[in-house]
Coordinates of C-alpha atoms in Angstrom, one line a residue:
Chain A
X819 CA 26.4 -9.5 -17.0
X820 CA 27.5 -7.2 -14.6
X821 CA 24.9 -7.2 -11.2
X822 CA 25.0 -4.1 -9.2
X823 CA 27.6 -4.2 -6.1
X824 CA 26.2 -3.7 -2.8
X825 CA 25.4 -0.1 -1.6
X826 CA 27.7 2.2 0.2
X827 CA 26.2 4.4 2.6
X828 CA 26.6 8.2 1.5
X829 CA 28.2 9.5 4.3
X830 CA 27.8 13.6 5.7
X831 CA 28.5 15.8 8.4
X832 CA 25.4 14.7 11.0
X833 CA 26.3 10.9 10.0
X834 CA 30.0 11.3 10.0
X835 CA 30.0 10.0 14.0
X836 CA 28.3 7.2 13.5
X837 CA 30.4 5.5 10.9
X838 CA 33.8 6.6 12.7
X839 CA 32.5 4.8 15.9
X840 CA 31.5 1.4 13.7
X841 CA 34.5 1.5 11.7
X842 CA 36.1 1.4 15.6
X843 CA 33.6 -1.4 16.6
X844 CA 31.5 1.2 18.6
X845 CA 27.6 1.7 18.5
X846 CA 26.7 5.2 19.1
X847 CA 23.6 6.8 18.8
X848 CA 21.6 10.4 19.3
X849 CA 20.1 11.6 22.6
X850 CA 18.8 14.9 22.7
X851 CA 19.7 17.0 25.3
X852 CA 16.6 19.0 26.0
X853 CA 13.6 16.4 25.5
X854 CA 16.1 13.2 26.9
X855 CA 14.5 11.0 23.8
X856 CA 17.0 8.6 21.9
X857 CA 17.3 9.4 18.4
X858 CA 17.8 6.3 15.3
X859 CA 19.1 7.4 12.2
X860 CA 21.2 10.7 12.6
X861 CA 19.5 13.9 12.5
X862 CA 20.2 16.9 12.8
X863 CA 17.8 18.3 15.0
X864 CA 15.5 16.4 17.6
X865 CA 12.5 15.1 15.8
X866 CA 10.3 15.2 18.8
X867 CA 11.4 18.7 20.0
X868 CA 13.3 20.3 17.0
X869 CA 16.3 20.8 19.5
X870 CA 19.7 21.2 17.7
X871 CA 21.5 20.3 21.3
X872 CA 22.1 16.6 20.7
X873 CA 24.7 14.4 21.7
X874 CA 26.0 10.8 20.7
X875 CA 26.1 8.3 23.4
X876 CA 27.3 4.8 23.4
X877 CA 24.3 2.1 23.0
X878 CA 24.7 -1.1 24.8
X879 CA 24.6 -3.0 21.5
X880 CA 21.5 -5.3 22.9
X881 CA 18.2 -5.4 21.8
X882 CA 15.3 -7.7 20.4
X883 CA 14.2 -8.4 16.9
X884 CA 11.0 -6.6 16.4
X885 CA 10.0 -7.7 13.6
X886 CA 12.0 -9.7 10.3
X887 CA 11.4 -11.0 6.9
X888 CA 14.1 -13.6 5.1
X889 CA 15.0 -13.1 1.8
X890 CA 14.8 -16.0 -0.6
X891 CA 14.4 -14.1 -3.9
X892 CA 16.0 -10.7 -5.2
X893 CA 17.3 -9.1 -8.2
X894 CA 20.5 -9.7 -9.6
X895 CA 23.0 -8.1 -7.4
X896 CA 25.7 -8.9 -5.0
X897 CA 22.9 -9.7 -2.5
X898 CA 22.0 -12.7 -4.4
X899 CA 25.7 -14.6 -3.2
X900 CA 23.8 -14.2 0.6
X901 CA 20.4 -15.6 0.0
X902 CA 18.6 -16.8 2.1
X903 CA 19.3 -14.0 4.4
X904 CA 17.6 -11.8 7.2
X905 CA 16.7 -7.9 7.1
X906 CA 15.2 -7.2 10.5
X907 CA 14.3 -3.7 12.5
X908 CA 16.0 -4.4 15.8
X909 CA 14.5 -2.2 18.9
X910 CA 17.7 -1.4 21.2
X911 CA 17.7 -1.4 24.9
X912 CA 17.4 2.3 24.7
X913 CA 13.9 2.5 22.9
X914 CA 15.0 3.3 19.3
X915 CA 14.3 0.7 16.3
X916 CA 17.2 0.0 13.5
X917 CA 16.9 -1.6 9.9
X918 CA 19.7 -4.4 10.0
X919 CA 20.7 -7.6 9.2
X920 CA 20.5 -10.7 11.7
X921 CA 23.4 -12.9 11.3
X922 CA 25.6 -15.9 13.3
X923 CA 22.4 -18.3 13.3
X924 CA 20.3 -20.0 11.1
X925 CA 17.3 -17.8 9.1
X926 CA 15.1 -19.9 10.7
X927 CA 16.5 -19.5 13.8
X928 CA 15.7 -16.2 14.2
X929 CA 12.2 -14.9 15.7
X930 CA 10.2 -11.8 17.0
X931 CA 11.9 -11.0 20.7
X932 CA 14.4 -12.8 20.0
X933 CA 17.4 -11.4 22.0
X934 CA 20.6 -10.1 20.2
X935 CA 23.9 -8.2 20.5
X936 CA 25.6 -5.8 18.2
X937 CA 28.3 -7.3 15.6
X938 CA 30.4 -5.3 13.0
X939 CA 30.9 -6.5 10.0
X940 CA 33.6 -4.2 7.3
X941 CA 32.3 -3.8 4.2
X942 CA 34.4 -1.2 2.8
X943 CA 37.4 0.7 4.5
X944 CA 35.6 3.5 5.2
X945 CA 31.9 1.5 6.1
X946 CA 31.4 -0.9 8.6
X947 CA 27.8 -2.0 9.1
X948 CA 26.6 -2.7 12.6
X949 CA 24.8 -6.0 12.3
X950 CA 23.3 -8.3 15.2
X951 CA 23.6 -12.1 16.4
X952 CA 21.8 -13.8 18.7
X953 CA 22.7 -13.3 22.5
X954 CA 24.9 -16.8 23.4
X955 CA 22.2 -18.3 26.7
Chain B
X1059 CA -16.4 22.2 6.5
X1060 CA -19.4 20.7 3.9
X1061 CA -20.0 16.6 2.9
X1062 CA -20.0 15.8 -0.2
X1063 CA -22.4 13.6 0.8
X1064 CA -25.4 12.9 -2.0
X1065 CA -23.9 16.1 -4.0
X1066 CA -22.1 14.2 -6.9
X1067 CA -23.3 11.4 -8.8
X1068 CA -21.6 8.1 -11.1
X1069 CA -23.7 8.0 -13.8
X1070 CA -21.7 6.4 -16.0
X1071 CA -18.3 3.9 -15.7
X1072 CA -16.0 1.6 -17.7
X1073 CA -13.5 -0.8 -17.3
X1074 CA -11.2 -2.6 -19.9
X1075 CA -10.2 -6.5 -18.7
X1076 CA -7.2 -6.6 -17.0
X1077 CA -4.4 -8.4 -17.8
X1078 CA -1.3 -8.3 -20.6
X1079 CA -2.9 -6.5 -23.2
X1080 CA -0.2 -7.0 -25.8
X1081 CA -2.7 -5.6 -28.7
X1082 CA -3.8 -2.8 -26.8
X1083 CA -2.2 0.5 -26.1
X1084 CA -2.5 3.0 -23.2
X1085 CA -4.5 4.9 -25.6
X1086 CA -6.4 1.5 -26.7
X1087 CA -7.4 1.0 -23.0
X1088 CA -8.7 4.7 -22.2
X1089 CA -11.1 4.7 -25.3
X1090 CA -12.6 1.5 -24.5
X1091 CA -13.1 2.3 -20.7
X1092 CA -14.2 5.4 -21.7
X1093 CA -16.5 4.8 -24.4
X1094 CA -18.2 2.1 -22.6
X1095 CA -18.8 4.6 -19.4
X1096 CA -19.7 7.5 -21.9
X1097 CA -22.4 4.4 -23.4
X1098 CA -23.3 3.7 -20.2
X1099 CA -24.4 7.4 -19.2
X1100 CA -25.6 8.0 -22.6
X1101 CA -23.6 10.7 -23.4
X1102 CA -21.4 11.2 -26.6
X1103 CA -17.6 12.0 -25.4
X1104 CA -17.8 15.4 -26.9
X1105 CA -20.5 16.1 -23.8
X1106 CA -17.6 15.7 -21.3
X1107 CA -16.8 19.0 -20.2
X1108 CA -13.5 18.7 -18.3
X1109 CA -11.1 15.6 -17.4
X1110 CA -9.1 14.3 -14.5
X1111 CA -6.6 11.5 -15.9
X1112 CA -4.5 9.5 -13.9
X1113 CA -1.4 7.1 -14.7
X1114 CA 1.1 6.8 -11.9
X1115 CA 4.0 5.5 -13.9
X1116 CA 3.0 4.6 -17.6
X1117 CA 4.6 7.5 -20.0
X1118 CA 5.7 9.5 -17.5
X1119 CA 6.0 12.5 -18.2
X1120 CA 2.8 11.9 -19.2
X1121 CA 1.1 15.2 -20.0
X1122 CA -2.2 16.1 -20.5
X1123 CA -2.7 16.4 -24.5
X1124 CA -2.5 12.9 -24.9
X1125 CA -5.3 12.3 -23.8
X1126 CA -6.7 15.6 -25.9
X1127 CA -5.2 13.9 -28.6
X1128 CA -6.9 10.5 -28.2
X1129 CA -10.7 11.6 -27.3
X1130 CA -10.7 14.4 -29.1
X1131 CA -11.8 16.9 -26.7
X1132 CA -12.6 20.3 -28.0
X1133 CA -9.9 21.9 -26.2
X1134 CA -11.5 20.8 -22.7
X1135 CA -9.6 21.5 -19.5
X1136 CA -7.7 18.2 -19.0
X1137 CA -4.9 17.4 -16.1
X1138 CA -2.7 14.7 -15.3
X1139 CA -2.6 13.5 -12.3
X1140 CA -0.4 10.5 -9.7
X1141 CA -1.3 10.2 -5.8
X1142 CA 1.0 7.0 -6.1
X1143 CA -1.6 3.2 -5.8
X1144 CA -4.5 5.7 -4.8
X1145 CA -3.9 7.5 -8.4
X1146 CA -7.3 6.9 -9.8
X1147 CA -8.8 7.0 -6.5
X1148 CA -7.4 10.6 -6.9
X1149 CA -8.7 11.3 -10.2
X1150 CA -12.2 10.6 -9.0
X1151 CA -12.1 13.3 -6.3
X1152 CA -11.1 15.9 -8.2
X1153 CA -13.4 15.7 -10.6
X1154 CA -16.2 15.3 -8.0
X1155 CA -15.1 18.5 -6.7
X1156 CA -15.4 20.3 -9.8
X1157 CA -19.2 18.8 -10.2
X1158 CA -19.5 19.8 -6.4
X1159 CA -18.9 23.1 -7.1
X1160 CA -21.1 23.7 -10.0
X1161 CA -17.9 24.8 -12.4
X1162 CA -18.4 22.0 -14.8
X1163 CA -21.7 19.6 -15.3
X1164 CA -20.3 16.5 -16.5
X1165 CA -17.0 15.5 -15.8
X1166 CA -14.7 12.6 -16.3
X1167 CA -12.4 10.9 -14.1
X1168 CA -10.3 8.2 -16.2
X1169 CA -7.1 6.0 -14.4
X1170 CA -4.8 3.8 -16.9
X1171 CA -1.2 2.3 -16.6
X1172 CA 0.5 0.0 -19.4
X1173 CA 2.8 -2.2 -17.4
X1174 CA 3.2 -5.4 -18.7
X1175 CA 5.7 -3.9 -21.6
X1176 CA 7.4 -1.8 -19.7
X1177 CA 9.6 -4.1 -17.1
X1178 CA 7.9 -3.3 -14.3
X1179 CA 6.9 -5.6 -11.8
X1180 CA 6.2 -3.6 -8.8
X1181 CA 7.9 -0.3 -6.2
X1182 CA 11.4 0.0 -7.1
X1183 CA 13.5 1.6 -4.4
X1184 CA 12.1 3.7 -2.4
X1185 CA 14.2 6.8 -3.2
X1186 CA 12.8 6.5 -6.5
X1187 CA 9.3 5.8 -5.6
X1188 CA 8.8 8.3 -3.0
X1189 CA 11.1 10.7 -3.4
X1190 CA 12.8 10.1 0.1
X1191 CA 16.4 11.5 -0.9
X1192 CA 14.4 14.8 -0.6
X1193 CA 13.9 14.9 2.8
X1194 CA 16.5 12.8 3.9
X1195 CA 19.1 10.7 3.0
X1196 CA 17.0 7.6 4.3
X1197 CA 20.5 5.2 4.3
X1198 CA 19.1 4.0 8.0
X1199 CA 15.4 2.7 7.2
X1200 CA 15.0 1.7 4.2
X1201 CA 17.4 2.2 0.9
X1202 CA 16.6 -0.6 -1.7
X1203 CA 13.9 -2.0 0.1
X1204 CA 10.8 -3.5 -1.3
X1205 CA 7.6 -3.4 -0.9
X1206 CA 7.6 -7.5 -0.6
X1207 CA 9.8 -6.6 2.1
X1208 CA 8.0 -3.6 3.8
X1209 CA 4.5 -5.9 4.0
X1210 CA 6.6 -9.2 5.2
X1211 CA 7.8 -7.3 7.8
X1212 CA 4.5 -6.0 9.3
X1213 CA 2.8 -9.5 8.6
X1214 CA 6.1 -11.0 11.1
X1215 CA 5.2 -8.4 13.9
X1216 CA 1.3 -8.8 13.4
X1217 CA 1.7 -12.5 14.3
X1218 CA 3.9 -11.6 17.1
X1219 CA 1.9 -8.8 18.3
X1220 CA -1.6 -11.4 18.4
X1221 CA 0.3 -14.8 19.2
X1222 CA 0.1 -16.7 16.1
X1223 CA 2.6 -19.1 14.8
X1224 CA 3.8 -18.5 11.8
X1225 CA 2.5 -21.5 10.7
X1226 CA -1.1 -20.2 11.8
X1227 CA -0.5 -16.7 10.4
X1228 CA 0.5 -18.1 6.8
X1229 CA -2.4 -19.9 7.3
X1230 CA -4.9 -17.0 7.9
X1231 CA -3.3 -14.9 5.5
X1232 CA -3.6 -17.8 2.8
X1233 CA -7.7 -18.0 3.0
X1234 CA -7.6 -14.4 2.3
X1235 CA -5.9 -14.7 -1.0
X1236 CA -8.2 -17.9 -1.6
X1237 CA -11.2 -16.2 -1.0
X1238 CA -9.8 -13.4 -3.6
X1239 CA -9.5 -15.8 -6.6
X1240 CA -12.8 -17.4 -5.8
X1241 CA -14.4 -14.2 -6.0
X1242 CA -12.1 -13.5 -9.2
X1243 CA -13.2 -16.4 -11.2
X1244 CA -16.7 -14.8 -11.7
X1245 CA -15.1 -11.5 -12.9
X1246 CA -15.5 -11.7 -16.4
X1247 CA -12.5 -8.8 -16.7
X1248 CA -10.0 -10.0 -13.9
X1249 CA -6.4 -10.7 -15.1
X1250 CA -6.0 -14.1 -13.1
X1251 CA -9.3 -15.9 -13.2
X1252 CA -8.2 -19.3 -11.6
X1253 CA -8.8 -20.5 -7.8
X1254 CA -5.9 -21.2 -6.1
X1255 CA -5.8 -23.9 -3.1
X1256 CA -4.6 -22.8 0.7
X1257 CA -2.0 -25.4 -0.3
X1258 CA -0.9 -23.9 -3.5
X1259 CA 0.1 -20.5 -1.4
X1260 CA 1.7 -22.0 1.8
X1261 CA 3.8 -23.8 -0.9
X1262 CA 4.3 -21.6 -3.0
X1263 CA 8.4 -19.9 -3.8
X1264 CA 9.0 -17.6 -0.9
X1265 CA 9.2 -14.0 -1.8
X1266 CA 9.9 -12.1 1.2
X1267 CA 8.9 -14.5 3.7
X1268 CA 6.7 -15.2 5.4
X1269 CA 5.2 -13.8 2.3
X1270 CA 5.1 -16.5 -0.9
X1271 CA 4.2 -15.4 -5.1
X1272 CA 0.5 -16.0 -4.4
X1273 CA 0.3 -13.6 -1.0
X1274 CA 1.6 -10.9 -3.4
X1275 CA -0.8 -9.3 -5.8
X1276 CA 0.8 -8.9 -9.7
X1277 CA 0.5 -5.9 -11.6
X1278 CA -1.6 -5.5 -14.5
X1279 CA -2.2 -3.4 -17.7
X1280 CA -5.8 -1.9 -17.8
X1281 CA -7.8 1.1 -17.7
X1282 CA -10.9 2.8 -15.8
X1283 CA -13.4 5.6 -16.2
X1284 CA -16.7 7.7 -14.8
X1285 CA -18.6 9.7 -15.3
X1286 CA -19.5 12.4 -12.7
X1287 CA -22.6 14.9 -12.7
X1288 CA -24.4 17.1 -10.1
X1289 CA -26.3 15.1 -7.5
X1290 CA -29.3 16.9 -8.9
X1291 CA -29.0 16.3 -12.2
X1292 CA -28.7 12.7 -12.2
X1293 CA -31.6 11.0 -12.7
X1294 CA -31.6 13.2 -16.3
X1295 CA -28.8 10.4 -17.2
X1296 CA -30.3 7.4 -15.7
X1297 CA -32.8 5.7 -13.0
X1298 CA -30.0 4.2 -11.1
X1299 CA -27.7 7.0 -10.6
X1300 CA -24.6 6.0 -7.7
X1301 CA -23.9 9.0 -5.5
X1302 CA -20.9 9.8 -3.5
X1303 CA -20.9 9.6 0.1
X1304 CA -17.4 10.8 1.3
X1305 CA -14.3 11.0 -0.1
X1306 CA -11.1 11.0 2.1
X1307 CA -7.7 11.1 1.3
X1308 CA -4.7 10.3 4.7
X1309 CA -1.5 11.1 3.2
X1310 CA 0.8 10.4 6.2
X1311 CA 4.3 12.3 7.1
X1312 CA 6.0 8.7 6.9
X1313 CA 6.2 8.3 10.2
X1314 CA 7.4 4.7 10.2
X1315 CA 10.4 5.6 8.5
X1316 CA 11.3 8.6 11.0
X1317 CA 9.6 7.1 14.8
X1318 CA 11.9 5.4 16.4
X1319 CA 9.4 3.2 18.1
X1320 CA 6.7 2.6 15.1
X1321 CA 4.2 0.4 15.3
X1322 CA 4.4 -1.7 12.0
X1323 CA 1.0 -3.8 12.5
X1324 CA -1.5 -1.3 11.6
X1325 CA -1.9 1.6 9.0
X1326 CA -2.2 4.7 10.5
X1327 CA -3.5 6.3 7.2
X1328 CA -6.0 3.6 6.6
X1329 CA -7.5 4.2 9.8
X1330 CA -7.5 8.0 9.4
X1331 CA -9.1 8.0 6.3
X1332 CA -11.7 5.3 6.9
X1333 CA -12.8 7.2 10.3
X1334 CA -13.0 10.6 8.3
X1335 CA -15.0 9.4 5.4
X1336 CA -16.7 7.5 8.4
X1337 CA -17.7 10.8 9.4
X1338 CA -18.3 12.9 5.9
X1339 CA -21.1 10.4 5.5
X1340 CA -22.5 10.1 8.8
X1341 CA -21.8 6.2 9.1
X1342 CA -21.7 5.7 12.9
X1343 CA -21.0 1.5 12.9
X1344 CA -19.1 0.5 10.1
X1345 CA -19.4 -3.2 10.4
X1346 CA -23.3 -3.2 10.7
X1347 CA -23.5 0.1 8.0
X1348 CA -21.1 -0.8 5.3
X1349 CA -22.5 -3.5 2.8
X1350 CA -19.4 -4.5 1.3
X1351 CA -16.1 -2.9 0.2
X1352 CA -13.1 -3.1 -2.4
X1353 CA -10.1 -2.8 -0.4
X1354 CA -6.3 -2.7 -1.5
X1355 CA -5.2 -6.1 -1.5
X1356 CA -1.6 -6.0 -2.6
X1357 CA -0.5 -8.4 -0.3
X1358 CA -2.1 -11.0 2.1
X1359 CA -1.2 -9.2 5.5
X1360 CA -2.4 -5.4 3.7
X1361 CA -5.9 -6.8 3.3
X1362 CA -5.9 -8.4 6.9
X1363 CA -5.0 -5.1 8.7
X1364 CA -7.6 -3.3 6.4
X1365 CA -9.9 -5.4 8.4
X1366 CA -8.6 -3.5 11.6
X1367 CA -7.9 0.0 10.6
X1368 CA -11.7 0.7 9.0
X1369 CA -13.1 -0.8 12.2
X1370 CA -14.5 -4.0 10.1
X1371 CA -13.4 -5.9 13.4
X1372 CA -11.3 -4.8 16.8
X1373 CA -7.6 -5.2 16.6
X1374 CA -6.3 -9.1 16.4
X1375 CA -10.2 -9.8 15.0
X1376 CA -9.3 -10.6 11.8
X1377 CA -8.3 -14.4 12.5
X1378 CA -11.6 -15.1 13.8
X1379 CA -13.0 -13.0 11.1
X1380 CA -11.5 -14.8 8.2
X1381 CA -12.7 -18.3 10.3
X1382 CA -16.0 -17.2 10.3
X1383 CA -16.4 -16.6 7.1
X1384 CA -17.9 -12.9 7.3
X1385 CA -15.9 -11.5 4.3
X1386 CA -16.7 -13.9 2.0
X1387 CA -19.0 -13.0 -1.1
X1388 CA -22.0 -14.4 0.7
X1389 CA -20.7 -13.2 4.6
X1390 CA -21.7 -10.4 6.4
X1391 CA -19.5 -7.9 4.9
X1392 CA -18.2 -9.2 1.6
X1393 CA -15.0 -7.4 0.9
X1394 CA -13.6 -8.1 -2.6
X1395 CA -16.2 -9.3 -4.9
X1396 CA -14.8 -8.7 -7.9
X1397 CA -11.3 -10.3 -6.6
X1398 CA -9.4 -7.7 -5.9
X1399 CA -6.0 -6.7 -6.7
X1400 CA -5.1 -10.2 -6.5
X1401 CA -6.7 -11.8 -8.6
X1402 CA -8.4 -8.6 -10.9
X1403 CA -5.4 -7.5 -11.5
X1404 CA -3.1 -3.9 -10.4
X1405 CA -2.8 -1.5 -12.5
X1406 CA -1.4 0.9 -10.7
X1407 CA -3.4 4.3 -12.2
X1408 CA -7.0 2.4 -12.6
X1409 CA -7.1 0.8 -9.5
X1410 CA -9.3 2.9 -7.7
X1411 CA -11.8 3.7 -10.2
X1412 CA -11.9 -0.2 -11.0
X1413 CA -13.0 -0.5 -7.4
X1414 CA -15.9 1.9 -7.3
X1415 CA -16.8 0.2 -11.0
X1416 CA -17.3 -3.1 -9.0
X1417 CA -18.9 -1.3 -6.3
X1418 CA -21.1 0.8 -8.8
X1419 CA -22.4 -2.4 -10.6
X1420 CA -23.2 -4.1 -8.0
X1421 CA -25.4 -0.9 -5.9
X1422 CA -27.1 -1.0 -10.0
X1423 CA -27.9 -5.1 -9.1
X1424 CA -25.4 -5.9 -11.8
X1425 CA -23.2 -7.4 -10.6
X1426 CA -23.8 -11.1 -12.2
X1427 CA -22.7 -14.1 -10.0
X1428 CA -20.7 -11.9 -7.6
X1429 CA -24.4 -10.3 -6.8
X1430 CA -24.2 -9.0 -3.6
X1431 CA -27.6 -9.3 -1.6
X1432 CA -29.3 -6.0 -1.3
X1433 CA -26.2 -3.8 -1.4
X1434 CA -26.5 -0.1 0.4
X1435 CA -23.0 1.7 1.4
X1436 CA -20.1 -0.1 -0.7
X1437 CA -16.7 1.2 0.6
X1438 CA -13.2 1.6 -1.9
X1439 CA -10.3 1.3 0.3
X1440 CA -7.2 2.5 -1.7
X1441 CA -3.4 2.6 -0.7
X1442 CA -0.2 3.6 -2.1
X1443 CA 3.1 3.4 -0.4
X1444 CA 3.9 0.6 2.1
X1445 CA 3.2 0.4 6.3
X1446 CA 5.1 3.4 7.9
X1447 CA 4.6 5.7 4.7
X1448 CA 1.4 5.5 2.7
X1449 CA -1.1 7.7 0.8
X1450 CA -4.9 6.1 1.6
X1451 CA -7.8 6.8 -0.1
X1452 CA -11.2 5.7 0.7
X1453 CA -14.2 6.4 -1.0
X1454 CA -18.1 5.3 0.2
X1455 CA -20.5 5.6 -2.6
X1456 CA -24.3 4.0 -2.3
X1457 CA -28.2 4.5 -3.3
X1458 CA -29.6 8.1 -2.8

């Protein structure tokens, strides 16, 4: 039976940055230039302010898991071959909360403010996914 | 802006079990809901003078002559309608409206779905369930994610937000769905009539976790029906007429999915519409005024936030709550009598209206051995869509 592969971002002109600078090992992110308020995903336009001035800046890559489930169960797809595995939001050092995947530790490992650091891992050659670990003490 | 406080009544519903109905098919199901809440009002079908039918995903497109077809109507005014899980809630306040405002005397409001047949098993992807690719291409938040997944991740940051382990957070979210079978087994109708043990769900396989199988509701086949008149005219149909109170729809602008800083342990939309219908009919203290309620229970962590958002108890109350007992059938505040989603069973399109049938049998004192003492105010607390994107309905209904 063939089980669906896993899914490539579609990538466009407002999200074209972001995947250039993870394909380099670089997490960028939106700041508007009129309100100051970090943007997560890529607009367009501010969503607090409906400014079109926005710029990309470097993240630090660290944040804390806000919250997490582990997946144990799922459909047939290429997911299945990483089971059990961890889809978490991560809220960055600059404010703004990301849908990812917690890696480089045990599921169980992983918990609400837990501390962690920006990995890249390449799933295509034109998509790498920025994906987190937990911060070495 | 009027209430529609006391100006519509129920005085008539139905209800088909719930369950896999193998023998019986979407058109099956709406007859006999129908029919039994045409019996009930003592009308003949050919008295209903115009329809509001909902089905969220059963024969879609599913148009209105159908149902034309299937209770043959006398080329009555009949639409199709989806508000996603709050479908049949939906139904219901359109056609109360159209009572309301005196252009038809008796209409119906009838939800069904036919699931069991059909593959489905709950939301697919979001893209296809909400439409999301409109608006954006939502790549960053949330492409292929469940709603096992959405509700794990809320119930994860509601035990970190109010300091429970996760071991004491399965826990508390494991009475709930007890408590919600027990109440099931005396629902002649529900789909799962069987109690389960705290034991049985803390064990049980691991869904999304910390969500297991029995801390997710199942979906159903079934069907659901009233019928509407003018407040006025009620008491022509029966004694015990059940009037509407409020009727409040929150359809939020997915926030969760566009703030970057959302808050994923409460419901926005829940609390919204609670406070509104709170307001359409003039119920100052809900704990103390609200006898019991039906609430969307399609996972163990929804049901404990609806505690929260409709002011049952402050924020982080719903531990102690649960440990207290006051939302069993014989608390304070019963909430699930008939058993729920859980355990009654989900399908999607007559949810709603099997909510206020529960509530609506037991304001009548009919409600069997799920009798609840001396009911006023019952509250049906409906949601579609997932924490950070939902559709709410909640509906009071109670005694003139």
């Amino acid at each position: 039976m063939n089980t669906p592969e896993k899914p490539v971002p579609p990538v466009n002109s407002w999200t074209a940055p972001y995947w250039e600078a993870a394909r380099k090992g670089k997490l960028i992110i939106q700041k508007c230039r009129d309100c100051q308020k970090y943007i997560f995903y890529p607009r367009m336009s501010c969503p607090f302010c409906f400014s079109d001035r926005i710029e990309w800046v470097q993240s630090s890559g660290r944040g804390t898991v806000y919250t997490y489930t582990i997946v144990r169960n799922n459909a047939p797809s290429a997911f299945l071959a990483d089971m059990p595995y961890v889809v978490a939001v991560v809220r960055l050092e600059e404010g703004v909360q990301m849908m990812t995947n917690v890696v480089g530790c045990a599921p169980e490992e992983v918990h609400c403010d837990m501390p962690v650091e920006v990995i890249f891992e390449k799933l295509t050659e034109e998509i790498t996914l920025p994906k987190f670990k937990p911060v070495k003490k | 802006m009027e209430s529609i406080k006391d100006k519509v009544a129920i005085v008539g519903m139905g209800c088909t079990k719930f369950g896999e109905n193998w023998d019986l098919s979407l058109n099956d199901m709406v007859i006999e809901a129908v029919y039994e809440a045409c019996e009930d009002a003592g009308i003949s079908p050919g008295d209903i003078q115009a329809v509001w039918f909902g089905s969220y995903w059963s024969g879609v497109p599913a148009p209105s002559q159908p149902l034309a077809t299937t209770l043959k109507l006398d080329y009555k005014p009949v639409t199709r309608l989806e508000n996603m899980c709050a479908t049949a809630s939906d139904a219901l306040r359109q056609a109360a409206y159209a009572v309301a405002s005196g252009a038809c005397d008796i209409a119906l409001a009838v939800g069904a779905e036919k699931l069991k047949d059909s593959g489905y098993s709950g939301l697919p992807t979001d893209e296809l369930a909400m439409g999301l690719t409109s608006t954006a291409l939502n790549t960053f938040r949330s492409r292929m994610f469940t709603a096992p997944g959405h509700f794990a991740m809320m119930a994860t940051s509601y035990f970190n937000r109010y300091g429970l382990s996760p071991e004491e957070g399965r826990m508390m979210l494991a009475k709930i769905m007890v408590k919600n079978h027990k109440n099931g087994t005396l629902s002649p109708k529900a789909h799962f009539r069987r109690e389960i043990t705290v034991e049985q769900v803390l064990n049980a396989p691991i869904i999304a976790w910390p969500l297991g199988l029995l801390d997710c509701c199942g979906v159903s086949d079934g069907a659901a029906a009233a019928i509407l008149v003018r407040g006025e005219l009620a008491r022509n149909f029966r004694p015990d007429p059940v009037y509407i109170k409020a009727l409040q729809v929150a359809v939020g602008p997915q926030e969760g999915y566009m703030n970057p800083r959302h808050d994923w342990t409460m419901v926005k939309e829940t609390y919204r519409a609670g406070a509104a219908a709170y307001a359409e009919a003039g119920v100052k203290n809900p704990r103390e005024e609200i006898s019991m309620a039906e609430v969307h229970d399609c996972f163990s962590i929804t049901e404990a936030v609806i505690y929260e958002d409709l002011q049952f108890t402050r924020r982080g109350g719903a531990r102690e709550e649960i440990e207290a007992g006051t939302f069993e059938l014989n608390g304070k505040l019963p909430v699930n009598m008939d058993g729920g989603l859980k355990c009654f069973g989900h399908p999607i399109g007559a949810t709603g209206l099997r909510m206020v049938y529960e509530l609506y049998k037991q304001i009548q004192g009919k409600a069997g051995p799920r009798q609840v003492k001396n009911p006023g105010l019952g509250l049906a607390h409906n949601l579609g869509g997932t924490p950070g994107g939902a559709t709410v309905s909640v509906i009071i209904v109670g005694p003139k």
